Amino acid sequence: MPISRPDHVLILGGTRDSAHLAGLLTEQGIPVTTSLAGRTRSAKALAGQVRVGGFGGVDGLIAWMKDHGVSHLVDATHPFAAKISHNAYEAAQKGNIPLCRLNRPEWQARDGDAWHHVSDHDSARLALEPYKRVFLAIGRLELAGYSNCRDHWFLMRMIDDPGPIARPDGEIILSRPASAVEDEIHLMDKHRVDCLITKNAGGSASYAKIEAARQLGLPVIMIDRPSLPECFTTESAEGAFDWLTS
Ligand code: NAP
């Protein structure tokens, strides 16, 4: 059966799934632009057109879509990028553009896991109290919020150098999350970590640390996802591709 062909798909990106979807659409010759916020300095190459930087809020996003003949909008941003997801929802409503949210499934606790669910970084800081050596696996943008936690030592991993920003005491490791559970176990053992703080990003790319904490019997302070307005949502790039082409 022939697929239907959107005129121009705008993907709000910054995730592996968004890159995968751009590839699927480009393979079919469907015009696609991926929009990146421009925060990651070591961004990987993407199929199709790429634009970088904020739109200037909801009105700017609506104007950009109108100027570029966008027929469909896919919000494939990180589950914690709440501002742009709210903007996408409002722009789609006001601009009358069909919207699909591509949101990978959340990680789920298993029997025996010691997860402490919190709703934000403020609550995560409060939950830290019993621990001393913390693996703070939240990236670089929100480190400053932990800079006053003087009773703890932090292992901080991020892709890009955070530069001269306020941050807590501890060690910074510049790397992507390890994909092998043994590597994460080794890292946590080496630094005598007694607790992991992470956002419930979901997906496989950074899951090894969750499995490592499980195997080591370490508590996890799990920051739950922000709530977003309801819209058509799929968990995979293939699901978004089907929505766009059927
Ligand atoms: P955010 O707080 O939701 O958005 C702040 C502002 O940044 C938005 O209002 C928008 O500016 C701009 N923006 C965000 N994503 C954009 C995109 N894809 N294209 C164009 N402008 C964008 O965003 P964030 O949490 O800083 O995340 C920024 C980017 O990093 C996102 O693309 C996200 O997918 C990626 N990312 C985020 C996380 C995380 O934990 N938050 C983790 C990994 C990757 P205007 O209002 O001016 O349009």
PDB file of N, CA and C and ligand atoms in Angstrom, residues 10-15 18 34-40 51-58 60-61 75-87 104 121 138-139 141-142 159 199 201, ligand 1:
ATOM      1  N   LEU A  10       8.419  18.707  10.905  1.00  0.00           N
ATOM      2  CA  LEU A  10       9.361  19.333  11.844  1.00  0.00           C
ATOM      3  C   LEU A  10       9.470  18.423  13.062  1.00  0.00           C
ATOM      4  N   ILE A  11      10.706  17.948  13.311  1.00  0.00           N
ATOM      5  CA  ILE A  11      10.961  17.132  14.511  1.00  0.00           C
ATOM      6  C   ILE A  11      11.683  18.012  15.520  1.00  0.00           C
ATOM      7  N   LEU A  12      11.110  18.144  16.692  1.00  0.00           N
ATOM      8  CA  LEU A  12      11.827  18.778  17.806  1.00  0.00           C
ATOM      9  C   LEU A  12      12.678  17.676  18.406  1.00  0.00           C
ATOM     10  N   GLY A  13      13.999  17.824  18.288  1.00  0.00           N
ATOM     11  CA  GLY A  13      14.872  16.676  18.518  1.00  0.00           C
ATOM     12  C   GLY A  13      15.724  16.765  19.754  1.00  0.00           C
ATOM     13  N   GLY A  14      16.903  16.153  19.666  1.00  0.00           N
ATOM     14  CA  GLY A  14      17.822  16.113  20.801  1.00  0.00           C
ATOM     15  C   GLY A  14      17.841  14.748  21.462  1.00  0.00           C
ATOM     16  N   THR A  15      17.255  13.748  20.801  1.00  0.00           N
ATOM     17  CA  THR A  15      17.237  12.381  21.349  1.00  0.00           C
ATOM     18  C   THR A  15      17.621  11.394  20.239  1.00  0.00           C
ATOM     19  N   SER A  18      14.690  10.777  17.926  1.00  0.00           N
ATOM     20  CA  SER A  18      14.439  11.811  16.910  1.00  0.00           C
ATOM     21  C   SER A  18      15.370  11.593  15.722  1.00  0.00           C
ATOM     22  N   THR A  34      15.035  18.667  11.496  1.00  0.00           N
ATOM     23  CA  THR A  34      15.179  18.433  12.937  1.00  0.00           C
ATOM     24  C   THR A  34      15.644  19.721  13.582  1.00  0.00           C
ATOM     25  N   SER A  35      14.950  20.091  14.647  1.00  0.00           N
ATOM     26  CA  SER A  35      15.337  21.288  15.390  1.00  0.00           C
ATOM     27  C   SER A  35      16.051  20.898  16.670  1.00  0.00           C
ATOM     28  N   LEU A  36      17.218  21.492  16.886  1.00  0.00           N
ATOM     29  CA  LEU A  36      17.999  21.238  18.101  1.00  0.00           C
ATOM     30  C   LEU A  36      18.117  22.525  18.901  1.00  0.00           C
ATOM     31  N   ALA A  37      18.131  22.380  20.212  1.00  0.00           N
ATOM     32  CA  ALA A  37      18.265  23.571  21.056  1.00  0.00           C
ATOM     33  C   ALA A  37      19.660  24.172  20.937  1.00  0.00           C
ATOM     34  N   GLY A  38      20.636  23.302  20.639  1.00  0.00           N
ATOM     35  CA  GLY A  38      22.013  23.796  20.495  1.00  0.00           C
ATOM     36  C   GLY A  38      22.815  23.705  21.776  1.00  0.00           C
ATOM     37  N   ARG A  39      22.330  22.922  22.738  1.00  0.00           N
ATOM     38  CA  ARG A  39      23.052  22.814  24.020  1.00  0.00           C
ATOM     39  C   ARG A  39      24.226  21.842  23.928  1.00  0.00           C
ATOM     40  N   THR A  40      24.074  20.744  23.147  1.00  0.00           N
ATOM     41  CA  THR A  40      25.120  19.720  23.093  1.00  0.00           C
ATOM     42  C   THR A  40      26.148  20.099  22.042  1.00  0.00           C
ATOM     43  N   ARG A  51      18.059  22.590  11.948  1.00  0.00           N
ATOM     44  CA  ARG A  51      18.134  23.993  12.383  1.00  0.00           C
ATOM     45  C   ARG A  51      18.477  23.999  13.877  1.00  0.00           C
ATOM     46  N   VAL A  52      19.148  25.039  14.321  1.00  0.00           N
ATOM     47  CA  VAL A  52      19.637  25.053  15.703  1.00  0.00           C
ATOM     48  C   VAL A  52      19.228  26.345  16.413  1.00  0.00           C
ATOM     49  N   GLY A  53      18.749  26.196  17.656  1.00  0.00           N
ATOM     50  CA  GLY A  53      18.430  27.365  18.495  1.00  0.00           C
ATOM     51  C   GLY A  53      16.949  27.483  18.753  1.00  0.00           C
ATOM     52  N   GLY A  54      16.630  28.231  19.825  1.00  0.00           N
ATOM     53  CA  GLY A  54      15.219  28.411  20.190  1.00  0.00           C
ATOM     54  C   GLY A  54      14.441  29.148  19.111  1.00  0.00           C
ATOM     55  N   PHE A  55      13.113  29.022  19.172  1.00  0.00           N
ATOM     56  CA  PHE A  55      12.233  29.681  18.194  1.00  0.00           C
ATOM     57  C   PHE A  55      11.776  31.046  18.703  1.00  0.00           C
ATOM     58  N   GLY A  56      11.979  31.278  20.011  1.00  0.00           N
ATOM     59  CA  GLY A  56      11.426  32.493  20.607  1.00  0.00           C
ATOM     60  C   GLY A  56      10.004  32.242  21.099  1.00  0.00           C
ATOM     61  N   GLY A  57       9.807  31.103  21.750  1.00  0.00           N
ATOM     62  CA  GLY A  57       8.499  30.823  22.356  1.00  0.00           C
ATOM     63  C   GLY A  57       7.478  30.285  21.363  1.00  0.00           C
ATOM     64  N   VAL A  58       6.234  30.206  21.843  1.00  0.00           N
ATOM     65  CA  VAL A  58       5.152  29.592  21.058  1.00  0.00           C
ATOM     66  C   VAL A  58       4.932  30.344  19.741  1.00  0.00           C
ATOM     67  N   GLY A  60       6.942  32.199  18.077  1.00  0.00           N
ATOM     68  CA  GLY A  60       8.071  31.993  17.170  1.00  0.00           C
ATOM     69  C   GLY A  60       8.005  30.625  16.498  1.00  0.00           C
ATOM     70  N   LEU A  61       7.589  29.637  17.251  1.00  0.00           N
ATOM     71  CA  LEU A  61       7.468  28.282  16.682  1.00  0.00           C
ATOM     72  C   LEU A  61       6.361  28.239  15.625  1.00  0.00           C
ATOM     73  N   ASP A  75       7.092  16.028  18.455  1.00  0.00           N
ATOM     74  CA  ASP A  75       7.869  16.419  19.636  1.00  0.00           C
ATOM     75  C   ASP A  75       8.621  15.182  20.112  1.00  0.00           C
ATOM     76  N   ALA A  76       9.881  15.100  19.704  1.00  0.00           N
ATOM     77  CA  ALA A  76      10.715  13.949  20.089  1.00  0.00           C
ATOM     78  C   ALA A  76      11.815  14.422  21.022  1.00  0.00           C
ATOM     79  N   THR A  77      11.524  15.449  21.807  1.00  0.00           N
ATOM     80  CA  THR A  77      12.526  15.952  22.753  1.00  0.00           C
ATOM     81  C   THR A  77      12.628  15.018  23.950  1.00  0.00           C
ATOM     82  N   HIS A  78      13.648  15.252  24.747  1.00  0.00           N
ATOM     83  CA  HIS A  78      13.864  14.453  25.954  1.00  0.00           C
ATOM     84  C   HIS A  78      12.645  14.592  26.877  1.00  0.00           C
ATOM     85  N   PRO A  79      12.267  13.507  27.579  1.00  0.00           N
ATOM     86  CA  PRO A  79      11.068  13.587  28.433  1.00  0.00           C
ATOM     87  C   PRO A  79      11.146  14.673  29.501  1.00  0.00           C
ATOM     88  N   PHE A  80      12.359  15.152  29.818  1.00  0.00           N
ATOM     89  CA  PHE A  80      12.485  16.204  30.833  1.00  0.00           C
ATOM     90  C   PHE A  80      12.580  17.597  30.224  1.00  0.00           C
ATOM     91  N   ALA A  81      12.500  17.695  28.914  1.00  0.00           N
ATOM     92  CA  ALA A  81      12.518  19.013  28.265  1.00  0.00           C
ATOM     93  C   ALA A  81      11.072  19.516  28.221  1.00  0.00           C
ATOM     94  N   ALA A  82      10.560  19.907  29.385  1.00  0.00           N
ATOM     95  CA  ALA A  82       9.121  20.188  29.523  1.00  0.00           C
ATOM     96  C   ALA A  82       8.701  21.491  28.854  1.00  0.00           C
ATOM     97  N   LYS A  83       9.580  22.475  28.863  1.00  0.00           N
ATOM     98  CA  LYS A  83       9.186  23.781  28.326  1.00  0.00           C
ATOM     99  C   LYS A  83       8.890  23.682  26.830  1.00  0.00           C
ATOM    100  N   ILE A  84       9.813  23.057  26.101  1.00  0.00           N
ATOM    101  CA  ILE A  84       9.618  22.977  24.649  1.00  0.00           C
ATOM    102  C   ILE A  84       8.415  22.071  24.332  1.00  0.00           C
ATOM    103  N   SER A  85       8.161  21.056  25.167  1.00  0.00           N
ATOM    104  CA  SER A  85       7.001  20.185  24.923  1.00  0.00           C
ATOM    105  C   SER A  85       5.691  20.935  25.149  1.00  0.00           C
ATOM    106  N   HIS A  86       5.665  21.781  26.170  1.00  0.00           N
ATOM    107  CA  HIS A  86       4.468  22.612  26.376  1.00  0.00           C
ATOM    108  C   HIS A  86       4.299  23.573  25.195  1.00  0.00           C
ATOM    109  N   ASN A  87       5.419  24.155  24.767  1.00  0.00           N
ATOM    110  CA  ASN A  87       5.345  25.077  23.622  1.00  0.00           C
ATOM    111  C   ASN A  87       4.843  24.370  22.360  1.00  0.00           C
ATOM    112  N   ARG A 104       9.835   7.743  24.766  1.00  0.00           N
ATOM    113  CA  ARG A 104      10.178   6.358  25.076  1.00  0.00           C
ATOM    114  C   ARG A 104       9.624   5.956  26.449  1.00  0.00           C
ATOM    115  N   HIS A 121      14.312  18.170  41.526  1.00  0.00           N
ATOM    116  CA  HIS A 121      15.648  18.203  42.148  1.00  0.00           C
ATOM    117  C   HIS A 121      15.589  18.645  43.613  1.00  0.00           C
ATOM    118  N   ILE A 138      22.855  13.287  36.081  1.00  0.00           N
ATOM    119  CA  ILE A 138      21.772  14.133  35.557  1.00  0.00           C
ATOM    120  C   ILE A 138      22.256  15.049  34.440  1.00  0.00           C
ATOM    121  N   GLY A 139      23.489  14.866  33.980  1.00  0.00           N
ATOM    122  CA  GLY A 139      24.022  15.771  32.967  1.00  0.00           C
ATOM    123  C   GLY A 139      24.567  17.036  33.616  1.00  0.00           C
ATOM    124  N   LEU A 141      23.431  20.463  33.003  1.00  0.00           N
ATOM    125  CA  LEU A 141      22.654  21.701  33.050  1.00  0.00           C
ATOM    126  C   LEU A 141      22.065  22.005  34.416  1.00  0.00           C
ATOM    127  N   GLU A 142      21.862  20.966  35.228  1.00  0.00           N
ATOM    128  CA  GLU A 142      21.196  21.188  36.519  1.00  0.00           C
ATOM    129  C   GLU A 142      22.121  20.968  37.722  1.00  0.00           C
ATOM    130  N   ILE A 159      28.327  14.728  29.108  1.00  0.00           N
ATOM    131  CA  ILE A 159      28.975  14.601  27.803  1.00  0.00           C
ATOM    132  C   ILE A 159      29.902  15.791  27.546  1.00  0.00           C
ATOM    133  N   LYS A 199      17.394  10.940  36.442  1.00  0.00           N
ATOM    134  CA  LYS A 199      16.052  11.266  35.955  1.00  0.00           C
ATOM    135  C   LYS A 199      15.510  10.037  35.237  1.00  0.00           C
ATOM    136  N   ALA A 201      14.709   8.858  32.491  1.00  0.00           N
ATOM    137  CA  ALA A 201      14.787   9.169  31.064  1.00  0.00           C
ATOM    138  C   ALA A 201      14.182   8.051  30.217  1.00  0.00           C
TER     139      ALA A 201
HETATM  140  P1  NAP B   1      13.461  23.026  27.707  1.00  0.00           P
HETATM  141  O1  NAP B   1      13.810  23.518  29.068  1.00  0.00           O
HETATM  142  O2  NAP B   1      12.212  22.259  27.544  1.00  0.00           O
HETATM  143  O3  NAP B   1      13.389  24.249  26.691  1.00  0.00           O
HETATM  144  C1  NAP B   1      13.911  25.546  26.977  1.00  0.00           C
HETATM  145  C2  NAP B   1      13.933  26.327  25.684  1.00  0.00           C
HETATM  146  O4  NAP B   1      14.952  25.833  24.830  1.00  0.00           O
HETATM  147  C3  NAP B   1      12.657  26.222  24.875  1.00  0.00           C
HETATM  148  O5  NAP B   1      11.665  27.112  25.329  1.00  0.00           O
HETATM  149  C4  NAP B   1      13.156  26.512  23.486  1.00  0.00           C
HETATM  150  O6  NAP B   1      13.392  27.904  23.314  1.00  0.00           O
HETATM  151  C5  NAP B   1      14.520  25.856  23.478  1.00  0.00           C
HETATM  152  N1  NAP B   1      14.475  24.484  22.966  1.00  0.00           N
HETATM  153  C6  NAP B   1      14.447  23.327  23.670  1.00  0.00           C
HETATM  154  N2  NAP B   1      14.487  22.263  22.841  1.00  0.00           N
HETATM  155  C7  NAP B   1      14.533  22.769  21.586  1.00  0.00           C
HETATM  156  C8  NAP B   1      14.603  22.180  20.311  1.00  0.00           C
HETATM  157  N3  NAP B   1      14.639  20.825  20.141  1.00  0.00           N
HETATM  158  N4  NAP B   1      14.635  23.009  19.241  1.00  0.00           N
HETATM  159  C9  NAP B   1      14.628  24.366  19.399  1.00  0.00           C
HETATM  160  N5  NAP B   1      14.578  24.974  20.587  1.00  0.00           N
HETATM  161  C10 NAP B   1      14.535  24.189  21.667  1.00  0.00           C
HETATM  162  O7  NAP B   1      14.672  22.209  27.101  1.00  0.00           O
HETATM  163  P2  NAP B   1      15.942  21.526  27.814  1.00  0.00           P
HETATM  164  O8  NAP B   1      15.469  20.632  28.898  1.00  0.00           O
HETATM  165  O9  NAP B   1      16.934  22.590  28.079  1.00  0.00           O
HETATM  166  O10 NAP B   1      16.451  20.604  26.622  1.00  0.00           O
HETATM  167  C11 NAP B   1      17.051  21.200  25.474  1.00  0.00           C
HETATM  168  C12 NAP B   1      17.284  20.137  24.428  1.00  0.00           C
HETATM  169  O11 NAP B   1      18.153  19.130  24.953  1.00  0.00           O
HETATM  170  C13 NAP B   1      16.019  19.453  23.964  1.00  0.00           C
HETATM  171  O12 NAP B   1      16.046  19.425  22.558  1.00  0.00           O
HETATM  172  C14 NAP B   1      16.092  18.067  24.562  1.00  0.00           C
HETATM  173  O13 NAP B   1      15.556  17.082  23.717  1.00  0.00           O
HETATM  174  C15 NAP B   1      17.580  17.864  24.772  1.00  0.00           C
HETATM  175  N6  NAP B   1      17.881  17.068  25.992  1.00  0.00           N
HETATM  176  C16 NAP B   1      17.376  17.462  27.184  1.00  0.00           C
HETATM  177  C17 NAP B   1      17.660  16.699  28.299  1.00  0.00           C
HETATM  178  C18 NAP B   1      17.089  17.059  29.653  1.00  0.00           C
HETATM  179  O14 NAP B   1      17.314  16.296  30.603  1.00  0.00           O
HETATM  180  N7  NAP B   1      16.334  18.146  29.778  1.00  0.00           N
HETATM  181  C19 NAP B   1      18.463  15.544  28.183  1.00  0.00           C
HETATM  182  C20 NAP B   1      18.970  15.188  26.933  1.00  0.00           C
HETATM  183  C21 NAP B   1      18.669  15.953  25.845  1.00  0.00           C
HETATM  184  P3  NAP B   1      12.294  28.861  22.619  1.00  0.00           P
HETATM  185  O15 NAP B   1      11.204  29.031  23.632  1.00  0.00           O
HETATM  186  O16 NAP B   1      13.073  30.099  22.331  1.00  0.00           O
HETATM  187  O17 NAP B   1      11.806  28.179  21.373  1.00  0.00           O
END
